[in-house]
Amino acid sequence: MSSAASLLERPPRRKTREVKVGNLVVGGDSPIWVQSMTVADTADKDAVIREVRELEEAGCELIRVTVANSEGLANVAAIKAAMKVPFIADIHFNHRMALGSIQAGADKIRINPGNLGGMDKFREVVLAAQNKNVPMRIGVNSGSLEKDLLAKYGFPCPEAFCESALRYVEFCEKLGYREIILSVKSTDIYHCVESYRKLAALCDYPFHIGITEAGMGPYGIVKSAVGLGQLLMEGIGDTIRVSLTGNAVQEIPVCFDILKASGRRILSPEVIACPTCGRVELDLEQAVRDVEKRLKDRGIKKPLRISILGCVVNGPGEAREADLGIAAGKGQGFLVVKGEVVDKI
């Protein structure tokens, strides 16, 4: 962030190897990409493509599509051809859907090896992905955790998630395959954050992060922000999804807001404003709406911090800490740029 208020350096982004997914690179110094998922039955090609269009228009950068049966598999190539962003095939239980998606041109596959039916089937998928140079996300969660790890640890926990993920990584590496992205998502924030922290210390593969099954907004948004915010502030995460119940388009602006609030990826100005209190001496809500509208109308995308303050207590000082500050109170108004008052009325 280019703000005059950037007094402390945030922790550096975790350094990972790079994995190419379609026309994007995940990990390394690449941006943290925003991901979501279609919800229509993939057998209904037109419905999925409509959802893809809506997600793309909202700014989604990676789109995952369920491939659960032969009817859906038959549409993979056509759906991918209609997409501007990378196509990720989401596979559970049936390794043949993964094999078919790879052959159909998927840019990436997402699997939970623990529910594929054994290591022989997983090996088939790895070798097919290796042959076509297709990356995969290896996902671990409580529903796919292996029985021996459940017996060892007694319940799904960060230690079990990490051991499971690294078991599959080691298996892939022995086959010479390293085009891997990892996820260890949980609906429990503590387990999720601790799992990613532990795994980050044990490998250099890029991570997809998310709080799975966060639920409906606004609680699901808050829950995701709490968990993802912790990870991002610590430099962990290379792609993200906010998993909300309902239309997936609603997830996209939330992802970008979390990235902006954590300072990890800023694609639009941040507008800061006073809370409502008895000292505010102007119509602050209208002022904020006016500024946000002008920013949108002019297409301003620079990572600016803009403060709009409505009283004499904190206004002048906080306005100086922003890139652009507007402070008003007692019939006066000040315009502050990079800490200097440039105009007043």
PDB file of C-alpha atoms in Angstrom, residues 193-298:
ATOM      1  CA  VAL A 193      -5.329 -21.724  10.263  1.00  0.00           C
ATOM      2  CA  GLU A 194      -3.086 -24.042  12.291  1.00  0.00           C
ATOM      3  CA  SER A 195      -3.063 -26.636   9.501  1.00  0.00           C
ATOM      4  CA  TYR A 196      -1.847 -24.105   6.948  1.00  0.00           C
ATOM      5  CA  ARG A 197       0.725 -22.698   9.363  1.00  0.00           C
ATOM      6  CA  LYS A 198       2.174 -26.122  10.070  1.00  0.00           C
ATOM      7  CA  LEU A 199       2.166 -27.156   6.428  1.00  0.00           C
ATOM      8  CA  ALA A 200       3.827 -23.880   5.390  1.00  0.00           C
ATOM      9  CA  ALA A 201       6.802 -24.784   7.586  1.00  0.00           C
ATOM     10  CA  LEU A 202       7.131 -28.223   5.983  1.00  0.00           C
ATOM     11  CA  CYS A 203       6.999 -27.607   2.228  1.00  0.00           C
ATOM     12  CA  ASP A 204       7.277 -24.936  -0.457  1.00  0.00           C
ATOM     13  CA  TYR A 205       4.235 -25.807  -2.563  1.00  0.00           C
ATOM     14  CA  PRO A 206       1.696 -23.021  -3.170  1.00  0.00           C
ATOM     15  CA  PHE A 207      -1.541 -23.098  -1.178  1.00  0.00           C
ATOM     16  CA  HIS A 208      -5.181 -22.586  -2.010  1.00  0.00           C
ATOM     17  CA  ILE A 209      -6.752 -21.227   1.173  1.00  0.00           C
ATOM     18  CA  GLY A 210     -10.335 -21.101   2.321  1.00  0.00           C
ATOM     19  CA  ILE A 211     -12.643 -21.693   5.265  1.00  0.00           C
ATOM     20  CA  THR A 212     -14.788 -24.444   3.855  1.00  0.00           C
ATOM     21  CA  GLU A 213     -18.575 -24.418   4.232  1.00  0.00           C
ATOM     22  CA  ALA A 214     -18.517 -20.943   5.779  1.00  0.00           C
ATOM     23  CA  GLY A 215     -22.302 -20.682   5.360  1.00  0.00           C
ATOM     24  CA  MET A 216     -24.464 -17.755   4.381  1.00  0.00           C
ATOM     25  CA  GLY A 217     -23.539 -14.111   4.653  1.00  0.00           C
ATOM     26  CA  PRO A 218     -23.079 -12.010   6.632  1.00  0.00           C
ATOM     27  CA  TYR A 219     -21.760 -14.573   9.145  1.00  0.00           C
ATOM     28  CA  GLY A 220     -20.024 -16.628   6.462  1.00  0.00           C
ATOM     29  CA  ILE A 221     -18.261 -13.484   5.266  1.00  0.00           C
ATOM     30  CA  VAL A 222     -17.090 -12.618   8.787  1.00  0.00           C
ATOM     31  CA  LYS A 223     -15.963 -16.194   9.433  1.00  0.00           C
ATOM     32  CA  SER A 224     -13.982 -16.282   6.185  1.00  0.00           C
ATOM     33  CA  ALA A 225     -12.432 -12.879   6.852  1.00  0.00           C
ATOM     34  CA  VAL A 226     -11.295 -13.942  10.312  1.00  0.00           C
ATOM     35  CA  GLY A 227      -9.618 -17.111   9.059  1.00  0.00           C
ATOM     36  CA  LEU A 228      -8.279 -15.962   5.710  1.00  0.00           C
ATOM     37  CA  GLY A 229      -7.212 -12.629   7.145  1.00  0.00           C
ATOM     38  CA  GLN A 230      -4.934 -14.339   9.665  1.00  0.00           C
ATOM     39  CA  LEU A 231      -3.276 -16.442   6.987  1.00  0.00           C
ATOM     40  CA  LEU A 232      -2.866 -13.605   4.512  1.00  0.00           C
ATOM     41  CA  MET A 233      -1.420 -11.266   7.141  1.00  0.00           C
ATOM     42  CA  GLU A 234       1.182 -13.962   7.853  1.00  0.00           C
ATOM     43  CA  GLY A 235       2.003 -14.227   4.142  1.00  0.00           C
ATOM     44  CA  ILE A 236       0.269 -17.565   3.578  1.00  0.00           C
ATOM     45  CA  GLY A 237      -1.944 -18.130   0.531  1.00  0.00           C
ATOM     46  CA  ASP A 238      -1.608 -18.138  -3.244  1.00  0.00           C
ATOM     47  CA  THR A 239      -5.242 -18.562  -4.328  1.00  0.00           C
ATOM     48  CA  ILE A 240      -8.329 -17.977  -2.193  1.00  0.00           C
ATOM     49  CA  ARG A 241     -12.027 -18.719  -2.142  1.00  0.00           C
ATOM     50  CA  VAL A 242     -14.746 -17.499   0.204  1.00  0.00           C
ATOM     51  CA  SER A 243     -17.155 -20.459   0.330  1.00  0.00           C
ATOM     52  CA  LEU A 244     -20.612 -18.928   0.781  1.00  0.00           C
ATOM     53  CA  THR A 245     -23.993 -20.605   0.475  1.00  0.00           C
ATOM     54  CA  GLY A 246     -25.888 -19.214  -2.518  1.00  0.00           C
ATOM     55  CA  ASN A 247     -24.910 -17.525  -5.765  1.00  0.00           C
ATOM     56  CA  ALA A 248     -21.143 -17.847  -6.153  1.00  0.00           C
ATOM     57  CA  VAL A 249     -20.862 -14.368  -7.690  1.00  0.00           C
ATOM     58  CA  GLN A 250     -21.277 -12.897  -4.188  1.00  0.00           C
ATOM     59  CA  GLU A 251     -17.977 -14.510  -3.187  1.00  0.00           C
ATOM     60  CA  ILE A 252     -15.808 -12.508  -5.581  1.00  0.00           C
ATOM     61  CA  PRO A 253     -16.000  -8.972  -4.111  1.00  0.00           C
ATOM     62  CA  VAL A 254     -15.579 -10.457  -0.626  1.00  0.00           C
ATOM     63  CA  CYS A 255     -12.350 -12.147  -1.717  1.00  0.00           C
ATOM     64  CA  PHE A 256     -10.984  -8.909  -3.136  1.00  0.00           C
ATOM     65  CA  ASP A 257     -12.005  -6.985  -0.014  1.00  0.00           C
ATOM     66  CA  ILE A 258     -10.201  -9.495   2.224  1.00  0.00           C
ATOM     67  CA  LEU A 259      -7.108  -9.246   0.036  1.00  0.00           C
ATOM     68  CA  LYS A 260      -7.291  -5.451   0.192  1.00  0.00           C
ATOM     69  CA  ALA A 261      -7.857  -5.294   3.948  1.00  0.00           C
ATOM     70  CA  SER A 262      -4.893  -7.605   4.545  1.00  0.00           C
ATOM     71  CA  GLY A 263      -2.738  -5.518   2.215  1.00  0.00           C
ATOM     72  CA  ARG A 264      -1.849  -8.506   0.052  1.00  0.00           C
ATOM     73  CA  ARG A 265      -3.491  -7.416  -3.191  1.00  0.00           C
ATOM     74  CA  ILE A 266      -5.062  -4.015  -3.716  1.00  0.00           C
ATOM     75  CA  LEU A 267      -6.910  -3.339  -6.946  1.00  0.00           C
ATOM     76  CA  SER A 268      -9.035  -0.395  -5.829  1.00  0.00           C
ATOM     77  CA  PRO A 269      -8.816   2.514  -3.378  1.00  0.00           C
ATOM     78  CA  GLU A 270      -9.548   1.902   0.285  1.00  0.00           C
ATOM     79  CA  VAL A 271     -12.043   4.374   1.693  1.00  0.00           C
ATOM     80  CA  ILE A 272     -11.797   4.983   5.430  1.00  0.00           C
ATOM     81  CA  ALA A 273     -14.537   6.873   7.266  1.00  0.00           C
ATOM     82  CA  CYS A 274     -15.487   7.802  10.821  1.00  0.00           C
ATOM     83  CA  PRO A 275     -17.961   5.628  12.680  1.00  0.00           C
ATOM     84  CA  THR A 276     -21.245   7.253  13.591  1.00  0.00           C
ATOM     85  CA  CYS A 277     -20.952   9.331  16.738  1.00  0.00           C
ATOM     86  CA  GLY A 278     -22.317  12.523  18.266  1.00  0.00           C
ATOM     87  CA  ARG A 279     -19.295  14.561  17.147  1.00  0.00           C
ATOM     88  CA  VAL A 280     -19.815  14.117  13.396  1.00  0.00           C
ATOM     89  CA  GLU A 281     -20.669  17.529  11.931  1.00  0.00           C
ATOM     90  CA  LEU A 282     -21.558  16.695   8.308  1.00  0.00           C
ATOM     91  CA  ASP A 283     -23.568  14.139   6.381  1.00  0.00           C
ATOM     92  CA  LEU A 284     -20.756  11.587   6.425  1.00  0.00           C
ATOM     93  CA  GLU A 285     -22.702   8.768   4.783  1.00  0.00           C
ATOM     94  CA  GLN A 286     -23.531  10.941   1.794  1.00  0.00           C
ATOM     95  CA  ALA A 287     -19.955  12.176   1.557  1.00  0.00           C
ATOM     96  CA  VAL A 288     -18.633   8.605   1.481  1.00  0.00           C
ATOM     97  CA  ARG A 289     -21.203   7.573  -1.128  1.00  0.00           C
ATOM     98  CA  ASP A 290     -20.247  10.569  -3.280  1.00  0.00           C
ATOM     99  CA  VAL A 291     -16.534   9.755  -3.118  1.00  0.00           C
ATOM    100  CA  GLU A 292     -17.070   6.051  -3.832  1.00  0.00           C
ATOM    101  CA  LYS A 293     -19.300   6.893  -6.812  1.00  0.00           C
ATOM    102  CA  ARG A 294     -16.737   9.264  -8.270  1.00  0.00           C
ATOM    103  CA  LEU A 295     -13.985   6.681  -7.856  1.00  0.00           C
ATOM    104  CA  LYS A 296     -16.118   4.073  -9.616  1.00  0.00           C
ATOM    105  CA  ASP A 297     -17.298   6.412 -12.387  1.00  0.00           C
ATOM    106  CA  ARG A 298     -13.723   7.425 -13.160  1.00  0.00           C
TER     107      ARG A 298
END
